[in-house]
Amino acid sequence: MKKDLAYLEKKKKNGRPITMVTAYDCPTARIADEAGVDAVLVGDSVGTNMLGYASEREVTMEDMLHHTAAAARGIQNAYFFADMPYRSAETPLDAEKNAQRLLGKGALCVKLEGWREECGIVAYLSKKSIPVCAHIGYNPQIHGAKPKVFGANAREARELIESAGLLEKAGAILLILEKVPEEVAGIITKALRIPVIGIGSGRLCDGQVLVINDVLGIGERSFRHARAFMDYRTKALDALRAYTAAVENGSFPAEEHVHHIAPQDLVKLESSR
Ligand code: KIV
């Protein structure tokens, strides 16, 4: 069943948690989709998780287009969207042009980092019928690569709550809260009509998003907000060591992996050499 925005909104209304992960390539997006994840995001975390960059700020529009197109090919049912990379939405016209390019690769919506200062761009894109997911709290593009909790004091919490309301008013259709105290995330989630998805923002949001590398245990680092639901790295290391050993000791390829020429043709071939 195709999961559109109405599906996510209905989940919020019925108090059923929305599930979301990032994915950056076709096979991973396909697995997430087949597993029944509600929404798949091609985050700019592709930079640090897949491309070996030191920061999200290095991710280019071309990177995002390439990975959005790849992941889109794996999606059948999940709601699918993509990040606007660093400095891709500095003017309304740039934002529109770049957002349209991502929509052209299969994204149904674009995600934009930034608090209340992004309301103008969100309103502009919404007027142009480009759906926008706002993203507040910790914003790697704005605050740098070192994660930090936002909203742990009353002043900052108020700023987050007001920003969330203003972004919804400006036309955002979804909101991501990153590294926000659970209590503040709960207030925002209750106040907004649009689905609010948390990462590192506790249990009171309408849903959760995690970076796929953290869910599968691909990376070498672990984060307080995440749980590795498998140890991919150890399993991959074991598998590749076993492959290396099998090639080196001659047990791979075995008879079942081999193609043969017909015996009479082999005789012909050898007599002609
Ligand atoms: O880029 C990303 O992966 C994100 C998620 C953390 C929401 O923005």
Short mmCIF file of N, CA, C and O and ligand atoms in Angstrom, two decimals, residues 22 41 43-45 83 111 135 176 178 199 209 211, ligand 1:
data_model
loop_
_atom_site.label_atom_id
_atom_site.label_comp_id
_atom_site.label_asym_id
_atom_site.label_seq_id
_atom_site.Cartn_x
_atom_site.Cartn_y
_atom_site.Cartn_z
N THR A 22 16.79 6.63 7.14
CA THR A 22 17.48 7.16 5.97
C THR A 22 17.88 5.97 5.09
O THR A 22 18.03 4.84 5.58
N LEU A 41 14.09 8.61 3.98
CA LEU A 41 14.70 9.92 3.72
C LEU A 41 16.11 9.74 3.18
O LEU A 41 16.92 9.02 3.77
N GLY A 43 18.96 11.50 3.44
CA GLY A 43 19.48 12.62 4.23
C GLY A 43 20.83 13.07 3.70
O GLY A 43 21.54 12.32 3.02
N ASP A 44 21.20 14.31 4.07
CA ASP A 44 22.54 14.74 3.72
C ASP A 44 23.58 14.03 4.59
O ASP A 44 24.79 14.18 4.40
N SER A 45 23.09 13.20 5.53
CA SER A 45 23.98 12.32 6.28
C SER A 45 24.64 11.30 5.34
O SER A 45 25.54 10.57 5.75
N ASP A 83 16.82 15.47 1.32
CA ASP A 83 17.36 16.68 1.96
C ASP A 83 17.80 17.72 0.94
O ASP A 83 18.40 17.38 -0.08
N LYS A 111 13.42 18.22 2.45
CA LYS A 111 13.65 18.59 3.86
C LYS A 111 14.63 19.75 3.91
O LYS A 111 15.65 19.75 3.20
N HIS A 135 13.07 21.05 9.66
CA HIS A 135 13.98 20.28 10.53
C HIS A 135 14.60 21.26 11.52
O HIS A 135 15.37 22.12 11.10
N ILE A 176 10.87 17.51 11.52
CA ILE A 176 11.83 16.64 12.20
C ILE A 176 12.46 17.42 13.34
O ILE A 176 12.86 18.58 13.18
N GLU A 178 15.51 17.18 16.00
CA GLU A 178 16.76 16.44 16.26
C GLU A 178 17.39 16.92 17.55
O GLU A 178 17.63 18.11 17.74
N ILE A 199 14.45 12.45 16.26
CA ILE A 199 15.70 11.67 16.30
C ILE A 199 16.45 12.21 17.51
O ILE A 199 16.74 13.40 17.59
N VAL A 209 12.90 8.65 13.50
CA VAL A 209 13.78 8.44 12.34
C VAL A 209 15.18 8.12 12.86
O VAL A 209 15.63 8.70 13.85
N VAL A 211 19.28 7.02 11.32
CA VAL A 211 20.19 6.83 10.19
C VAL A 211 20.40 5.33 10.00
O VAL A 211 20.62 4.59 10.97
O1 KIV B 1 20.50 13.77 7.11
C1 KIV B 1 19.88 13.07 7.91
O2 KIV B 1 20.10 11.86 8.03
C2 KIV B 1 18.88 13.70 8.73
C3 KIV B 1 18.22 12.85 9.76
C4 KIV B 1 19.07 12.80 10.96
C5 KIV B 1 16.85 13.30 10.08
O3 KIV B 1 18.64 14.85 8.62
#
